[in-house]
Amino acid sequence: AQSVTQLGSHVSVSEGALVLLRCNYSSSVPPYLFWYVQYPNQGLQLLLKYTTGATLVKGINGFEAEFKKSETSFHLTKPSAHMSDAAEYFCAVRVYGNNRLAFGKGNQVVVIP
Amino acid sequence: NAGVTQTPKFRVLKTGQSMTLLCAQDMNHEYMYWYRQDPGMGLRLIHYSVGEGTTAKGEVPDGYNVSRLKKQNFLLGLESAAPSQTSVYFCASSKQGNQPQHFGDGTRLSIL
């Protein structure tokens, strides 16, 4: 079955430093992969997605992710963290055959001034 | 520009009471989903629907029922609320199963 692993429930990053959130997936078929962001007291918003084609995907708010099949990874990065990036981030993979997504447990990002 | 709207936003229930959470979407999406979010657990799928009149079980369906009588609405029912159902509930919709999901702002439910 398709699944997603996100390590480190809480991630602290200094303002202006690189943001790196790791996502590894398991899938027996070519995956569709997503990153979502959740701000306090809100629902999830789509940051970016990979379906087919270019393996480096650019999303909103300066985030990007690279699909690496050999490493079964889809890590999320942003070169320079802003205070407004403080939120929870979820990686998700499409579960082939039953039309739903499997979500990771999330990373809570804290930005230190 | 409503997107996905959840009603109510907050609710406190006593153990054994019943209630229905309403989700409405105005994007003409076929697929709709109900999740619960608990600390350290991420999002877990309760039930979902692939079209009007259809429903299917997700990861954690016990204690919940759903109905999709109209394409734009997806109802989540708790027949006899239990403290273990204290959670934040999110509804989502998507055009197709492999498309991004659009989320509502959640319903915060406490069962005493």
PDB file of C-alpha atoms in Angstrom:
ATOM      1  CA  ALA A   1       0.000   0.000   0.000  1.00  0.00           C
ATOM      2  CA  GLN A   2       1.125   3.519  -0.658  1.00  0.00           C
ATOM      3  CA  SER A   3       2.376   5.460   2.359  1.00  0.00           C
ATOM      4  CA  VAL A   4       4.400   8.507   3.321  1.00  0.00           C
ATOM      5  CA  THR A   5       7.029   9.028   6.022  1.00  0.00           C
ATOM      6  CA  GLN A   6       7.884  12.441   7.417  1.00  0.00           C
ATOM      7  CA  LEU A   7      10.559  12.402  10.107  1.00  0.00           C
ATOM      8  CA  GLY A   8      10.830  14.955  12.887  1.00  0.00           C
ATOM      9  CA  SER A   9       7.469  16.227  14.021  1.00  0.00           C
ATOM     10  CA  HIS A  10       8.926  19.639  14.974  1.00  0.00           C
ATOM     11  CA  VAL A  11      11.479  21.499  12.882  1.00  0.00           C
ATOM     12  CA  SER A  12      13.118  24.744  14.010  1.00  0.00           C
ATOM     13  CA  VAL A  13      14.768  27.022  11.485  1.00  0.00           C
ATOM     14  CA  SER A  14      16.314  30.460  11.812  1.00  0.00           C
ATOM     15  CA  GLU A  15      14.848  33.311   9.807  1.00  0.00           C
ATOM     16  CA  GLY A  16      16.774  33.530   6.536  1.00  0.00           C
ATOM     17  CA  ALA A  17      18.067  29.960   6.733  1.00  0.00           C
ATOM     18  CA  LEU A  18      17.250  27.031   4.450  1.00  0.00           C
ATOM     19  CA  VAL A  19      14.029  25.175   5.085  1.00  0.00           C
ATOM     20  CA  LEU A  20      14.300  21.434   4.365  1.00  0.00           C
ATOM     21  CA  LEU A  21      11.443  19.038   5.081  1.00  0.00           C
ATOM     22  CA  ARG A  22      11.943  15.394   4.181  1.00  0.00           C
ATOM     23  CA  CYS A  23       9.324  13.129   2.677  1.00  0.00           C
ATOM     24  CA  ASN A  24       9.837   9.515   1.639  1.00  0.00           C
ATOM     25  CA  TYR A  25       7.108   7.507   0.025  1.00  0.00           C
ATOM     26  CA  SER A  26       6.370   3.919  -0.802  1.00  0.00           C
ATOM     27  CA  SER A  27       4.453   3.111  -3.938  1.00  0.00           C
ATOM     28  CA  SER A  28       4.348   0.196  -6.313  1.00  0.00           C
ATOM     29  CA  VAL A  29       3.237   2.437  -9.173  1.00  0.00           C
ATOM     30  CA  PRO A  30       4.422   5.859 -10.407  1.00  0.00           C
ATOM     31  CA  PRO A  31       3.305   8.187  -7.621  1.00  0.00           C
ATOM     32  CA  TYR A  32       1.404  11.422  -7.577  1.00  0.00           C
ATOM     33  CA  LEU A  33       2.896  13.481  -4.740  1.00  0.00           C
ATOM     34  CA  PHE A  34       1.699  16.594  -2.933  1.00  0.00           C
ATOM     35  CA  TRP A  35       2.830  19.026  -0.272  1.00  0.00           C
ATOM     36  CA  TYR A  36       0.223  20.907   1.749  1.00  0.00           C
ATOM     37  CA  VAL A  37       0.588  23.682   4.338  1.00  0.00           C
ATOM     38  CA  GLN A  38      -1.702  24.322   7.295  1.00  0.00           C
ATOM     39  CA  TYR A  39      -1.687  27.662   9.116  1.00  0.00           C
ATOM     40  CA  PRO A  40      -3.159  27.855  12.630  1.00  0.00           C
ATOM     41  CA  ASN A  41      -6.918  27.348  12.767  1.00  0.00           C
ATOM     42  CA  GLN A  42      -7.161  26.833   9.022  1.00  0.00           C
ATOM     43  CA  GLY A  43      -7.559  23.969   6.590  1.00  0.00           C
ATOM     44  CA  LEU A  44      -4.799  22.593   4.381  1.00  0.00           C
ATOM     45  CA  GLN A  45      -3.662  24.516   1.308  1.00  0.00           C
ATOM     46  CA  LEU A  46      -1.839  23.007  -1.645  1.00  0.00           C
ATOM     47  CA  LEU A  47       1.806  24.122  -1.889  1.00  0.00           C
ATOM     48  CA  LEU A  48       2.820  22.064  -4.912  1.00  0.00           C
ATOM     49  CA  LYS A  49       2.296  18.765  -6.679  1.00  0.00           C
ATOM     50  CA  TYR A  50       4.172  16.261  -8.816  1.00  0.00           C
ATOM     51  CA  THR A  51       2.325  14.095 -11.310  1.00  0.00           C
ATOM     52  CA  THR A  52       4.525  13.494 -14.344  1.00  0.00           C
ATOM     53  CA  GLY A  53       7.204  15.359 -16.267  1.00  0.00           C
ATOM     54  CA  ALA A  54       9.749  17.710 -14.703  1.00  0.00           C
ATOM     55  CA  THR A  55      11.069  16.337 -11.428  1.00  0.00           C
ATOM     56  CA  LEU A  56      11.756  19.760  -9.889  1.00  0.00           C
ATOM     57  CA  VAL A  57       8.432  21.306  -8.997  1.00  0.00           C
ATOM     58  CA  LYS A  58       7.949  24.917  -7.966  1.00  0.00           C
ATOM     59  CA  GLY A  59       5.098  25.936  -5.718  1.00  0.00           C
ATOM     60  CA  ILE A  60       3.711  28.957  -3.970  1.00  0.00           C
ATOM     61  CA  ASN A  61       5.559  31.168  -1.460  1.00  0.00           C
ATOM     62  CA  GLY A  62       9.002  30.245  -2.838  1.00  0.00           C
ATOM     63  CA  PHE A  63       8.824  26.535  -2.015  1.00  0.00           C
ATOM     64  CA  GLU A  64      10.002  23.800  -4.331  1.00  0.00           C
ATOM     65  CA  ALA A  65      10.352  20.016  -4.199  1.00  0.00           C
ATOM     66  CA  GLU A  66      12.304  17.483  -6.194  1.00  0.00           C
ATOM     67  CA  PHE A  67      10.999  14.036  -7.063  1.00  0.00           C
ATOM     68  CA  LYS A  68      13.798  11.454  -6.865  1.00  0.00           C
ATOM     69  CA  LYS A  69      12.602   8.029  -7.916  1.00  0.00           C
ATOM     70  CA  SER A  70      15.847   6.273  -6.989  1.00  0.00           C
ATOM     71  CA  GLU A  71      15.572   7.593  -3.426  1.00  0.00           C
ATOM     72  CA  THR A  72      11.743   7.401  -3.241  1.00  0.00           C
ATOM     73  CA  SER A  73      11.833  10.951  -1.942  1.00  0.00           C
ATOM     74  CA  PHE A  74      10.015  14.240  -2.443  1.00  0.00           C
ATOM     75  CA  HIS A  75      11.757  16.696  -0.112  1.00  0.00           C
ATOM     76  CA  LEU A  76      10.457  20.242   0.263  1.00  0.00           C
ATOM     77  CA  THR A  77      12.847  23.192   0.339  1.00  0.00           C
ATOM     78  CA  LYS A  78      12.872  26.968   0.558  1.00  0.00           C
ATOM     79  CA  PRO A  79      16.166  28.883   0.358  1.00  0.00           C
ATOM     80  CA  SER A  80      15.341  31.513   2.980  1.00  0.00           C
ATOM     81  CA  ALA A  81      12.807  31.103   5.761  1.00  0.00           C
ATOM     82  CA  HIS A  82      10.382  33.903   6.641  1.00  0.00           C
ATOM     83  CA  MET A  83       8.448  34.287   9.853  1.00  0.00           C
ATOM     84  CA  SER A  84       5.283  33.732   7.820  1.00  0.00           C
ATOM     85  CA  ASP A  85       6.472  30.180   6.993  1.00  0.00           C
ATOM     86  CA  ALA A  86       5.650  29.029  10.531  1.00  0.00           C
ATOM     87  CA  ALA A  87       2.989  26.372   9.939  1.00  0.00           C
ATOM     88  CA  GLU A  88       2.470  22.641   9.693  1.00  0.00           C
ATOM     89  CA  TYR A  89       3.464  20.910   6.468  1.00  0.00           C
ATOM     90  CA  PHE A  90       2.088  17.624   5.162  1.00  0.00           C
ATOM     91  CA  CYS A  91       3.360  15.369   2.404  1.00  0.00           C
ATOM     92  CA  ALA A  92       0.821  13.126   0.658  1.00  0.00           C
ATOM     93  CA  VAL A  93       0.854  10.373  -1.970  1.00  0.00           C
ATOM     94  CA  ARG A  94      -2.018   9.201  -4.115  1.00  0.00           C
ATOM     95  CA  VAL A  95      -3.188   5.732  -3.160  1.00  0.00           C
ATOM     96  CA  TYR A  96      -3.467   3.964  -6.495  1.00  0.00           C
ATOM     97  CA  GLY A  97      -6.771   2.281  -7.180  1.00  0.00           C
ATOM     98  CA  ASN A  98      -9.022   3.778  -4.528  1.00  0.00           C
ATOM     99  CA  ASN A  99      -8.993   7.474  -5.309  1.00  0.00           C
ATOM    100  CA  ARG A 100      -7.645   8.903  -2.088  1.00  0.00           C
ATOM    101  CA  LEU A 101      -4.485  10.395  -0.612  1.00  0.00           C
ATOM    102  CA  ALA A 102      -2.304   8.991   2.151  1.00  0.00           C
ATOM    103  CA  PHE A 103      -0.890  11.776   4.334  1.00  0.00           C
ATOM    104  CA  GLY A 104       2.256  11.852   6.397  1.00  0.00           C
ATOM    105  CA  LYS A 105       2.036  12.865  10.060  1.00  0.00           C
ATOM    106  CA  GLY A 106       3.251  16.373   9.366  1.00  0.00           C
ATOM    107  CA  ASN A 107       6.130  18.686  10.299  1.00  0.00           C
ATOM    108  CA  GLN A 108       5.476  21.648  12.580  1.00  0.00           C
ATOM    109  CA  VAL A 109       7.868  24.383  11.443  1.00  0.00           C
ATOM    110  CA  VAL A 110       8.964  27.045  13.923  1.00  0.00           C
ATOM    111  CA  VAL A 111      10.878  30.049  12.573  1.00  0.00           C
ATOM    112  CA  ILE A 112      13.289  31.642  15.046  1.00  0.00           C
ATOM    113  CA  PRO A 113      13.925  35.377  14.628  1.00  0.00           C
TER     114      PRO A 113
ATOM    115  CA  ASN B   1     -15.348  32.457  -3.778  1.00  0.00           C
ATOM    116  CA  ALA B   2     -16.513  30.099  -1.009  1.00  0.00           C
ATOM    117  CA  GLY B   3     -14.791  26.801  -1.997  1.00  0.00           C
ATOM    118  CA  VAL B   4     -15.450  24.284   0.792  1.00  0.00           C
ATOM    119  CA  THR B   5     -17.622  25.405   3.699  1.00  0.00           C
ATOM    120  CA  GLN B   6     -18.005  23.462   6.940  1.00  0.00           C
ATOM    121  CA  THR B   7     -20.800  23.945   9.446  1.00  0.00           C
ATOM    122  CA  PRO B   8     -20.546  24.344  12.434  1.00  0.00           C
ATOM    123  CA  LYS B   9     -17.061  25.638  13.245  1.00  0.00           C
ATOM    124  CA  PHE B  10     -17.184  24.610  16.914  1.00  0.00           C
ATOM    125  CA  ARG B  11     -19.348  22.251  18.903  1.00  0.00           C
ATOM    126  CA  VAL B  12     -19.370  20.700  22.357  1.00  0.00           C
ATOM    127  CA  LEU B  13     -21.348  17.522  22.899  1.00  0.00           C
ATOM    128  CA  LYS B  14     -22.040  15.218  25.786  1.00  0.00           C
ATOM    129  CA  THR B  15     -21.235  11.527  25.525  1.00  0.00           C
ATOM    130  CA  GLY B  16     -24.049   9.685  23.791  1.00  0.00           C
ATOM    131  CA  GLN B  17     -25.436  12.678  21.935  1.00  0.00           C
ATOM    132  CA  SER B  18     -25.734  12.670  18.173  1.00  0.00           C
ATOM    133  CA  MET B  19     -24.939  15.349  15.627  1.00  0.00           C
ATOM    134  CA  THR B  20     -24.335  15.975  11.945  1.00  0.00           C
ATOM    135  CA  LEU B  21     -21.509  17.959  10.399  1.00  0.00           C
ATOM    136  CA  LEU B  22     -22.247  19.576   7.071  1.00  0.00           C
ATOM    137  CA  CYS B  23     -19.803  20.111   4.224  1.00  0.00           C
ATOM    138  CA  ALA B  24     -20.735  22.096   1.122  1.00  0.00           C
ATOM    139  CA  GLN B  25     -18.618  22.760  -1.974  1.00  0.00           C
ATOM    140  CA  ASP B  26     -19.376  25.057  -4.884  1.00  0.00           C
ATOM    141  CA  MET B  27     -16.723  23.825  -7.325  1.00  0.00           C
ATOM    142  CA  ASN B  28     -18.791  21.021  -8.896  1.00  0.00           C
ATOM    143  CA  HIS B  29     -16.273  18.461  -7.626  1.00  0.00           C
ATOM    144  CA  GLU B  30     -17.061  14.768  -7.877  1.00  0.00           C
ATOM    145  CA  TYR B  31     -14.995  13.577  -4.921  1.00  0.00           C
ATOM    146  CA  MET B  32     -15.527  14.545  -1.310  1.00  0.00           C
ATOM    147  CA  TYR B  33     -13.749  13.413   1.868  1.00  0.00           C
ATOM    148  CA  TRP B  34     -14.030  13.576   5.635  1.00  0.00           C
ATOM    149  CA  TYR B  35     -10.847  13.511   7.755  1.00  0.00           C
ATOM    150  CA  ARG B  36     -10.076  13.805  11.404  1.00  0.00           C
ATOM    151  CA  GLN B  37      -6.902  15.471  12.649  1.00  0.00           C
ATOM    152  CA  ASP B  38      -5.401  14.594  16.013  1.00  0.00           C
ATOM    153  CA  PRO B  39      -2.041  15.733  17.449  1.00  0.00           C
ATOM    154  CA  GLY B  40       0.826  13.595  16.157  1.00  0.00           C
ATOM    155  CA  MET B  41      -1.496  11.516  13.972  1.00  0.00           C
ATOM    156  CA  GLY B  42      -1.711  13.651  10.841  1.00  0.00           C
ATOM    157  CA  LEU B  43      -4.926  13.386   8.852  1.00  0.00           C
ATOM    158  CA  ARG B  44      -6.860  10.147   8.871  1.00  0.00           C
ATOM    159  CA  LEU B  45      -9.587   9.470   6.343  1.00  0.00           C
ATOM    160  CA  ILE B  46     -12.968   8.610   7.842  1.00  0.00           C
ATOM    161  CA  HIS B  47     -15.208   8.218   4.768  1.00  0.00           C
ATOM    162  CA  TYR B  48     -15.192   9.471   1.227  1.00  0.00           C
ATOM    163  CA  SER B  49     -17.449   9.729  -1.803  1.00  0.00           C
ATOM    164  CA  VAL B  50     -16.646   9.447  -5.508  1.00  0.00           C
ATOM    165  CA  GLY B  51     -19.919  10.958  -6.660  1.00  0.00           C
ATOM    166  CA  GLU B  52     -23.494  11.781  -5.762  1.00  0.00           C
ATOM    167  CA  GLY B  53     -25.181   8.856  -4.049  1.00  0.00           C
ATOM    168  CA  THR B  54     -21.924   6.978  -3.299  1.00  0.00           C
ATOM    169  CA  THR B  55     -19.929   6.547  -0.097  1.00  0.00           C
ATOM    170  CA  ALA B  56     -16.947   4.421   0.934  1.00  0.00           C
ATOM    171  CA  LYS B  57     -15.067   3.689   4.137  1.00  0.00           C
ATOM    172  CA  GLY B  58     -11.657   5.160   4.841  1.00  0.00           C
ATOM    173  CA  GLU B  59      -9.092   4.299   7.489  1.00  0.00           C
ATOM    174  CA  VAL B  60     -11.158   5.063  10.621  1.00  0.00           C
ATOM    175  CA  PRO B  61     -14.882   4.728   9.789  1.00  0.00           C
ATOM    176  CA  ASP B  62     -16.164   3.190  13.038  1.00  0.00           C
ATOM    177  CA  GLY B  63     -18.668   5.358  14.909  1.00  0.00           C
ATOM    178  CA  TYR B  64     -19.386   7.571  11.898  1.00  0.00           C
ATOM    179  CA  ASN B  65     -21.870   7.553   9.036  1.00  0.00           C
ATOM    180  CA  VAL B  66     -22.025   9.681   5.913  1.00  0.00           C
ATOM    181  CA  SER B  67     -24.434  10.604   3.154  1.00  0.00           C
ATOM    182  CA  ARG B  68     -24.046  12.274  -0.257  1.00  0.00           C
ATOM    183  CA  LEU B  69     -27.593  12.931  -1.405  1.00  0.00           C
ATOM    184  CA  LYS B  70     -26.580  15.996  -3.405  1.00  0.00           C
ATOM    185  CA  LYS B  71     -23.356  16.439  -5.324  1.00  0.00           C
ATOM    186  CA  GLN B  72     -22.420  19.609  -3.469  1.00  0.00           C
ATOM    187  CA  ASN B  73     -23.037  18.304   0.058  1.00  0.00           C
ATOM    188  CA  PHE B  74     -21.366  15.618   2.164  1.00  0.00           C
ATOM    189  CA  LEU B  75     -22.726  14.980   5.648  1.00  0.00           C
ATOM    190  CA  LEU B  76     -20.857  13.321   8.515  1.00  0.00           C
ATOM    191  CA  GLY B  77     -22.926  11.886  11.347  1.00  0.00           C
ATOM    192  CA  LEU B  78     -22.025  10.779  14.837  1.00  0.00           C
ATOM    193  CA  GLU B  79     -24.804   8.540  16.130  1.00  0.00           C
ATOM    194  CA  SER B  80     -23.602   8.258  19.735  1.00  0.00           C
ATOM    195  CA  ALA B  81     -20.689  10.541  20.468  1.00  0.00           C
ATOM    196  CA  ALA B  82     -17.752   9.242  22.509  1.00  0.00           C
ATOM    197  CA  PRO B  83     -14.843  11.179  24.083  1.00  0.00           C
ATOM    198  CA  SER B  84     -12.469   9.425  21.630  1.00  0.00           C
ATOM    199  CA  GLN B  85     -14.183  11.357  18.861  1.00  0.00           C
ATOM    200  CA  THR B  86     -12.949  14.671  20.214  1.00  0.00           C
ATOM    201  CA  SER B  87     -10.981  16.001  17.265  1.00  0.00           C
ATOM    202  CA  VAL B  88     -10.797  18.544  14.489  1.00  0.00           C
ATOM    203  CA  TYR B  89     -12.763  17.382  11.456  1.00  0.00           C
ATOM    204  CA  PHE B  90     -11.892  18.488   7.951  1.00  0.00           C
ATOM    205  CA  CYS B  91     -13.885  18.141   4.784  1.00  0.00           C
ATOM    206  CA  ALA B  92     -12.191  18.215   1.393  1.00  0.00           C
ATOM    207  CA  SER B  93     -13.204  17.924  -2.237  1.00  0.00           C
ATOM    208  CA  SER B  94     -11.441  17.244  -5.531  1.00  0.00           C
ATOM    209  CA  LYS B  95     -12.373  17.157  -9.177  1.00  0.00           C
ATOM    210  CA  GLN B  96     -11.036  13.614  -9.557  1.00  0.00           C
ATOM    211  CA  GLY B  97      -9.305  11.179  -7.213  1.00  0.00           C
ATOM    212  CA  ASN B  98      -5.793  12.042  -8.399  1.00  0.00           C
ATOM    213  CA  GLN B  99      -6.339  15.806  -8.312  1.00  0.00           C
ATOM    214  CA  PRO B 100      -5.403  18.143  -5.438  1.00  0.00           C
ATOM    215  CA  GLN B 101      -7.921  18.323  -2.643  1.00  0.00           C
ATOM    216  CA  HIS B 102      -9.466  21.581  -1.461  1.00  0.00           C
ATOM    217  CA  PHE B 103     -10.052  21.780   2.287  1.00  0.00           C
ATOM    218  CA  GLY B 104     -12.532  23.545   4.505  1.00  0.00           C
ATOM    219  CA  ASP B 105     -11.445  25.376   7.656  1.00  0.00           C
ATOM    220  CA  GLY B 106     -12.453  22.553   9.969  1.00  0.00           C
ATOM    221  CA  THR B 107     -14.922  21.810  12.753  1.00  0.00           C
ATOM    222  CA  ARG B 108     -13.560  21.616  16.283  1.00  0.00           C
ATOM    223  CA  LEU B 109     -15.593  19.039  18.164  1.00  0.00           C
ATOM    224  CA  SER B 110     -15.294  18.273  21.873  1.00  0.00           C
ATOM    225  CA  ILE B 111     -17.078  15.347  23.491  1.00  0.00           C
ATOM    226  CA  LEU B 112     -17.413  15.575  27.256  1.00  0.00           C
TER     227      LEU B 112
END
